[in-house]
Amino acid sequence: MVGGVDLVVLTFIICSIPQLTLISPVNATDTLTTTQLITYNQTLISSNQTFKLGFFTPTNSDNTRWYLGIWFNKIPVQTIVWVANRDHPLHSSSSGALKINNNGHLILINQTNDVIIWSSNSSSSIDNPIAQLLETGNLIIKSKTEETEQPSSSSSSSSSRFIWQSFDHPTDTTLNGMRIGWDFKTGFAWKLQSWKNLGDPSMGDFVYEMDPHGFPELVLRNGSMKLFRPGPWNGIQFSGTPELKNNSIFEPVFVSNDEEVYFAAKTNDNSVMTRLVLDPSGYIYRYTWNARSLQWVLMINVLKDQCNKYGLCGVHGVCNIDEAILCKCLKGFEPKSPEDWSGINWSGGCRRRTSLNCSNGVGDDGFVKFSSLKVPDTTFCWVNKSMGLGECQMKCLMNFSCMAYANSDIRGSGSGCVLWFGDLIDIREFTAGGGQDLYVRMAASELDVVNGGGTNKKEKLVALIASTSVVVAVLLAALTIWCFVKRTKMRRKEEENIILMEGSASKGESDLELPLFDFVTVATATNNFSHDNVIGEGGFGPVYKGKLSSGQEIAVKRLSKNSGQGVSEFKNEIVLIAKLQHRNLVRLLGCCIQREEMILIYEYMPNESLDYFIFGSFSSSSFFSSLIHECSFYKLHNRISLQVSLARMPFMFLDQARSKLLGWQKRFDIIVGIAQGLLYLHRDSILRIIHRDLKVSNVLLDREMNPKISDFGLARIYGGDDKEVNTRRVVGT
């Protein structure tokens, strides 16, 4: 069960097993000697009692699997930070025993059958070995004659005093000073691998490791598939993850040389308990313990937004979480498939508007500077840390395969050179700090039209003259154009509406990517919009119940002509709404744009709205409407006094009969459903939406009483990182 143990070590371990009967159990201490062992009811505790080593069973397991691990000792929430036998559990709490043999090898055996479950498999041996649990949470093996030191997490740097340490073999968690990286001399890698699930610490699907190729950077993978990378270290921070820079809690350390490359985070205050964990779902969190609230507080969520998803915008695409539409092409590039991009599918990426010219070797190409970017994937980059930016530019220009260049270190005036070859992928743009400059190769003809221009003085002069000419021409023609537009605005609007209405009927689903209903079909389904079929009155028009010829029941929202929306805006909005799919949002089935009509067809909710069960047929909105009509106003001594009839006040109480249909569990389920729908709108959807009109009458219930949010008439798009929104863009109907 122990792979890679050489024959000599394995023979010694097996021969030492019978001696366990002569070994005494360990008492509460931080040290394990060759004459002691640890069983299920014994532990090692670090000198200041911060960490504990012993046997445990996961909180969410069935108590049939036991593991040797290390966890925080002083906090009430059991938080495992290291597991020895993660893939080989013991099946009885009393069967395991841990000891250290005379050569300095830790071994964990199953006492019921003397089978070796796990071994430290140290590559060397020492005299008078002991195992010690340090205050850092690191379990080390050293000679008893050596003084206790806090080793680094590099096996090579501590080999003179420590022959093995748990920090070299992390599971899913890093503590203060632990490394993620590579030791090039030994070929040893420090990496995190998630638990399979919360109740099973065996190796899961996700790995967080250092990619040493090209310009080294951290990568989160699921198998061979990249899921996330924080960007390369630029001397100050990871170019794509500004929140991981130096702060009051911890100091990031990044080392890259011929012998090793690694990242570590060291706390500025040793009393602060913090950890970085790769959870079973593939998310990376940094927590800090709050002694006052007695809970782990989330400090950093590395995968907090969609722009952190690897390659979301495809090659040469740029993601900006502050924009309503996340992805755009680099300037000088255009979508490979405009149809896919209009459908919010950006994976195909972008291509150059103008091909590069290499007919004369170097060509007439130049470079355009892009600022505040998470630079592209650096796996296949070329790096020279001693080269300046000017020399770096010439190096890239002389190689026609070079597509971009940047500094490897942005401290001060910048230093070092990184060259990219081939497609540029996984780029992100920051609007509020973060990122660095990237210089992208462009054809000479593009340098005049792309903001930032090229590096040729003649080209800059031509661009300046052209821009000035355009401005003058615009100023001279402004008055004439304004008058013409003023006079023909209404006529063009009418023509546009006619074209759109006729075009929508002919193009069908290929245009809107949504089923289009014929007006006659909708009218037939609603009995010619009979008043008897009215089931509600929204802010933009009435809602009718209908039934298609197929037997499917539908809800038909007929926008009134004074709703304030034109056909173009209406058509644009339903394209966006069609992209919002969630079990707690009312599903849009189709639309109708004919005969100056703008109609939306939704799935029908047989249990009506939530206020029907809370207030009955008399809703809160109708109460206040009628209340206003019964108010009398008097003006006395320049003051307004309001006299209110209290005749209808009893109706404000809940409808007791219908309220009984909603038990507490069902009420809780409805609340959770509404919250999940809002969470999808606010955070998880590609288009971030603020509803702005959420009330019980806008929460509909299906046959199983599942809640579905409706009526997006006042909704607004906003950027992914915005905390407040002030926009005139109205989405929904």
PDB file of N, CA and C in Angstrom, residues 73-112:
ATOM      1  N   ASN A  73      -5.926  23.358  17.180  1.00  0.00           N
ATOM      2  CA  ASN A  73      -6.284  22.829  18.495  1.00  0.00           C
ATOM      3  C   ASN A  73      -7.120  23.794  19.318  1.00  0.00           C
ATOM      4  N   LYS A  74      -6.946  25.095  19.124  1.00  0.00           N
ATOM      5  CA  LYS A  74      -7.554  26.071  20.023  1.00  0.00           C
ATOM      6  C   LYS A  74      -8.936  26.537  19.587  1.00  0.00           C
ATOM      7  N   ILE A  75      -9.432  26.076  18.468  1.00  0.00           N
ATOM      8  CA  ILE A  75     -10.723  26.559  17.987  1.00  0.00           C
ATOM      9  C   ILE A  75     -11.742  25.431  18.060  1.00  0.00           C
ATOM     10  N   PRO A  76     -13.027  25.770  18.278  1.00  0.00           N
ATOM     11  CA  PRO A  76     -14.050  24.729  18.470  1.00  0.00           C
ATOM     12  C   PRO A  76     -14.438  24.014  17.187  1.00  0.00           C
ATOM     13  N   VAL A  77     -14.166  24.612  16.034  1.00  0.00           N
ATOM     14  CA  VAL A  77     -14.526  24.000  14.757  1.00  0.00           C
ATOM     15  C   VAL A  77     -13.351  23.156  14.280  1.00  0.00           C
ATOM     16  N   GLN A  78     -13.550  21.839  14.163  1.00  0.00           N
ATOM     17  CA  GLN A  78     -12.448  20.983  13.728  1.00  0.00           C
ATOM     18  C   GLN A  78     -12.082  21.333  12.291  1.00  0.00           C
ATOM     19  N   THR A  79     -10.859  21.815  12.098  1.00  0.00           N
ATOM     20  CA  THR A  79     -10.391  22.242  10.786  1.00  0.00           C
ATOM     21  C   THR A  79      -9.119  21.480  10.459  1.00  0.00           C
ATOM     22  N   ILE A  80      -9.229  20.484   9.611  1.00  0.00           N
ATOM     23  CA  ILE A  80      -8.099  19.631   9.240  1.00  0.00           C
ATOM     24  C   ILE A  80      -7.230  20.365   8.229  1.00  0.00           C
ATOM     25  N   VAL A  81      -5.907  20.363   8.464  1.00  0.00           N
ATOM     26  CA  VAL A  81      -4.991  21.047   7.556  1.00  0.00           C
ATOM     27  C   VAL A  81      -4.021  20.087   6.871  1.00  0.00           C
ATOM     28  N   TRP A  82      -3.926  18.850   7.354  1.00  0.00           N
ATOM     29  CA  TRP A  82      -3.020  17.882   6.736  1.00  0.00           C
ATOM     30  C   TRP A  82      -3.501  16.482   7.062  1.00  0.00           C
ATOM     31  N   VAL A  83      -3.417  15.573   6.086  1.00  0.00           N
ATOM     32  CA  VAL A  83      -3.829  14.181   6.266  1.00  0.00           C
ATOM     33  C   VAL A  83      -2.712  13.286   5.745  1.00  0.00           C
ATOM     34  N   ALA A  84      -2.286  12.333   6.560  1.00  0.00           N
ATOM     35  CA  ALA A  84      -1.203  11.432   6.165  1.00  0.00           C
ATOM     36  C   ALA A  84      -1.703  10.359   5.203  1.00  0.00           C
ATOM     37  N   ASN A  85      -2.690   9.603   5.626  1.00  0.00           N
ATOM     38  CA  ASN A  85      -3.170   8.441   4.862  1.00  0.00           C
ATOM     39  C   ASN A  85      -4.469   8.766   4.140  1.00  0.00           C
ATOM     40  N   ARG A  86      -4.494   9.840   3.372  1.00  0.00           N
ATOM     41  CA  ARG A  86      -5.745  10.326   2.785  1.00  0.00           C
ATOM     42  C   ARG A  86      -6.388   9.315   1.846  1.00  0.00           C
ATOM     43  N   ASP A  87      -5.601   8.489   1.174  1.00  0.00           N
ATOM     44  CA  ASP A  87      -6.163   7.503   0.247  1.00  0.00           C
ATOM     45  C   ASP A  87      -6.251   6.100   0.838  1.00  0.00           C
ATOM     46  N   HIS A  88      -5.808   5.935   2.093  1.00  0.00           N
ATOM     47  CA  HIS A  88      -5.809   4.606   2.712  1.00  0.00           C
ATOM     48  C   HIS A  88      -6.325   4.713   4.143  1.00  0.00           C
ATOM     49  N   PRO A  89      -7.632   4.858   4.330  1.00  0.00           N
ATOM     50  CA  PRO A  89      -8.177   5.041   5.683  1.00  0.00           C
ATOM     51  C   PRO A  89      -8.132   3.765   6.508  1.00  0.00           C
ATOM     52  N   LEU A  90      -8.093   3.948   7.816  1.00  0.00           N
ATOM     53  CA  LEU A  90      -8.310   2.850   8.755  1.00  0.00           C
ATOM     54  C   LEU A  90      -9.814   2.688   8.938  1.00  0.00           C
ATOM     55  N   HIS A  91     -10.258   1.464   9.173  1.00  0.00           N
ATOM     56  CA  HIS A  91     -11.696   1.219   9.283  1.00  0.00           C
ATOM     57  C   HIS A  91     -12.131   0.970  10.719  1.00  0.00           C
ATOM     58  N   SER A  92     -11.230   1.273  11.646  1.00  0.00           N
ATOM     59  CA  SER A  92     -11.565   1.174  13.064  1.00  0.00           C
ATOM     60  C   SER A  92     -10.762   2.223  13.807  1.00  0.00           C
ATOM     61  N   SER A  93     -11.387   2.911  14.738  1.00  0.00           N
ATOM     62  CA  SER A  93     -10.698   3.975  15.462  1.00  0.00           C
ATOM     63  C   SER A  93      -9.561   3.449  16.321  1.00  0.00           C
ATOM     64  N   SER A  94      -9.627   2.212  16.730  1.00  0.00           N
ATOM     65  CA  SER A  94      -8.625   1.663  17.647  1.00  0.00           C
ATOM     66  C   SER A  94      -7.553   0.842  16.948  1.00  0.00           C
ATOM     67  N   SER A  95      -7.609   0.749  15.620  1.00  0.00           N
ATOM     68  CA  SER A  95      -6.675  -0.141  14.929  1.00  0.00           C
ATOM     69  C   SER A  95      -5.374   0.536  14.534  1.00  0.00           C
ATOM     70  N   GLY A  96      -5.337   1.869  14.485  1.00  0.00           N
ATOM     71  CA  GLY A  96      -4.156   2.555  13.996  1.00  0.00           C
ATOM     72  C   GLY A  96      -3.132   2.835  15.072  1.00  0.00           C
ATOM     73  N   ALA A  97      -1.857   2.870  14.666  1.00  0.00           N
ATOM     74  CA  ALA A  97      -0.758   3.220  15.567  1.00  0.00           C
ATOM     75  C   ALA A  97       0.340   3.891  14.761  1.00  0.00           C
ATOM     76  N   LEU A  98       0.872   5.008  15.286  1.00  0.00           N
ATOM     77  CA  LEU A  98       1.948   5.742  14.634  1.00  0.00           C
ATOM     78  C   LEU A  98       3.196   5.663  15.493  1.00  0.00           C
ATOM     79  N   LYS A  99       4.347   5.355  14.848  1.00  0.00           N
ATOM     80  CA  LYS A  99       5.616   5.323  15.566  1.00  0.00           C
ATOM     81  C   LYS A  99       6.721   5.807  14.647  1.00  0.00           C
ATOM     82  N   ILE A 100       7.873   6.081  15.237  1.00  0.00           N
ATOM     83  CA  ILE A 100       9.057   6.433  14.480  1.00  0.00           C
ATOM     84  C   ILE A 100      10.121   5.397  14.782  1.00  0.00           C
ATOM     85  N   ASN A 101      10.709   4.811  13.718  1.00  0.00           N
ATOM     86  CA  ASN A 101      11.689   3.753  13.954  1.00  0.00           C
ATOM     87  C   ASN A 101      13.086   4.342  14.137  1.00  0.00           C
ATOM     88  N   ASN A 102      14.055   3.494  14.354  1.00  0.00           N
ATOM     89  CA  ASN A 102      15.404   3.939  14.711  1.00  0.00           C
ATOM     90  C   ASN A 102      16.129   4.647  13.569  1.00  0.00           C
ATOM     91  N   ASN A 103      15.672   4.481  12.343  1.00  0.00           N
ATOM     92  CA  ASN A 103      16.294   5.164  11.209  1.00  0.00           C
ATOM     93  C   ASN A 103      15.633   6.511  10.896  1.00  0.00           C
ATOM     94  N   GLY A 104      14.576   6.841  11.638  1.00  0.00           N
ATOM     95  CA  GLY A 104      13.916   8.123  11.423  1.00  0.00           C
ATOM     96  C   GLY A 104      12.792   8.085  10.418  1.00  0.00           C
ATOM     97  N   HIS A 105      12.100   6.941  10.309  1.00  0.00           N
ATOM     98  CA  HIS A 105      10.970   6.832   9.397  1.00  0.00           C
ATOM     99  C   HIS A 105       9.680   6.731  10.205  1.00  0.00           C
ATOM    100  N   LEU A 106       8.742   7.632   9.936  1.00  0.00           N
ATOM    101  CA  LEU A 106       7.415   7.527  10.539  1.00  0.00           C
ATOM    102  C   LEU A 106       6.628   6.457   9.809  1.00  0.00           C
ATOM    103  N   ILE A 107       5.974   5.579  10.582  1.00  0.00           N
ATOM    104  CA  ILE A 107       5.138   4.554   9.956  1.00  0.00           C
ATOM    105  C   ILE A 107       3.801   4.497  10.682  1.00  0.00           C
ATOM    106  N   LEU A 108       2.754   4.315   9.895  1.00  0.00           N
ATOM    107  CA  LEU A 108       1.398   4.142  10.409  1.00  0.00           C
ATOM    108  C   LEU A 108       0.950   2.742  10.029  1.00  0.00           C
ATOM    109  N   ILE A 109       0.593   1.934  11.044  1.00  0.00           N
ATOM    110  CA  ILE A 109       0.206   0.556  10.758  1.00  0.00           C
ATOM    111  C   ILE A 109      -1.201   0.286  11.267  1.00  0.00           C
ATOM    112  N   ASN A 110      -1.792  -0.740  10.687  1.00  0.00           N
ATOM    113  CA  ASN A 110      -3.061  -1.281  11.176  1.00  0.00           C
ATOM    114  C   ASN A 110      -2.712  -2.400  12.148  1.00  0.00           C
ATOM    115  N   GLN A 111      -2.949  -2.195  13.439  1.00  0.00           N
ATOM    116  CA  GLN A 111      -2.530  -3.152  14.459  1.00  0.00           C
ATOM    117  C   GLN A 111      -3.280  -4.476  14.376  1.00  0.00           C
ATOM    118  N   THR A 112      -4.413  -4.488  13.700  1.00  0.00           N
ATOM    119  CA  THR A 112      -5.177  -5.741  13.625  1.00  0.00           C
ATOM    120  C   THR A 112      -4.520  -6.754  12.704  1.00  0.00           C
TER     121      THR A 112
END
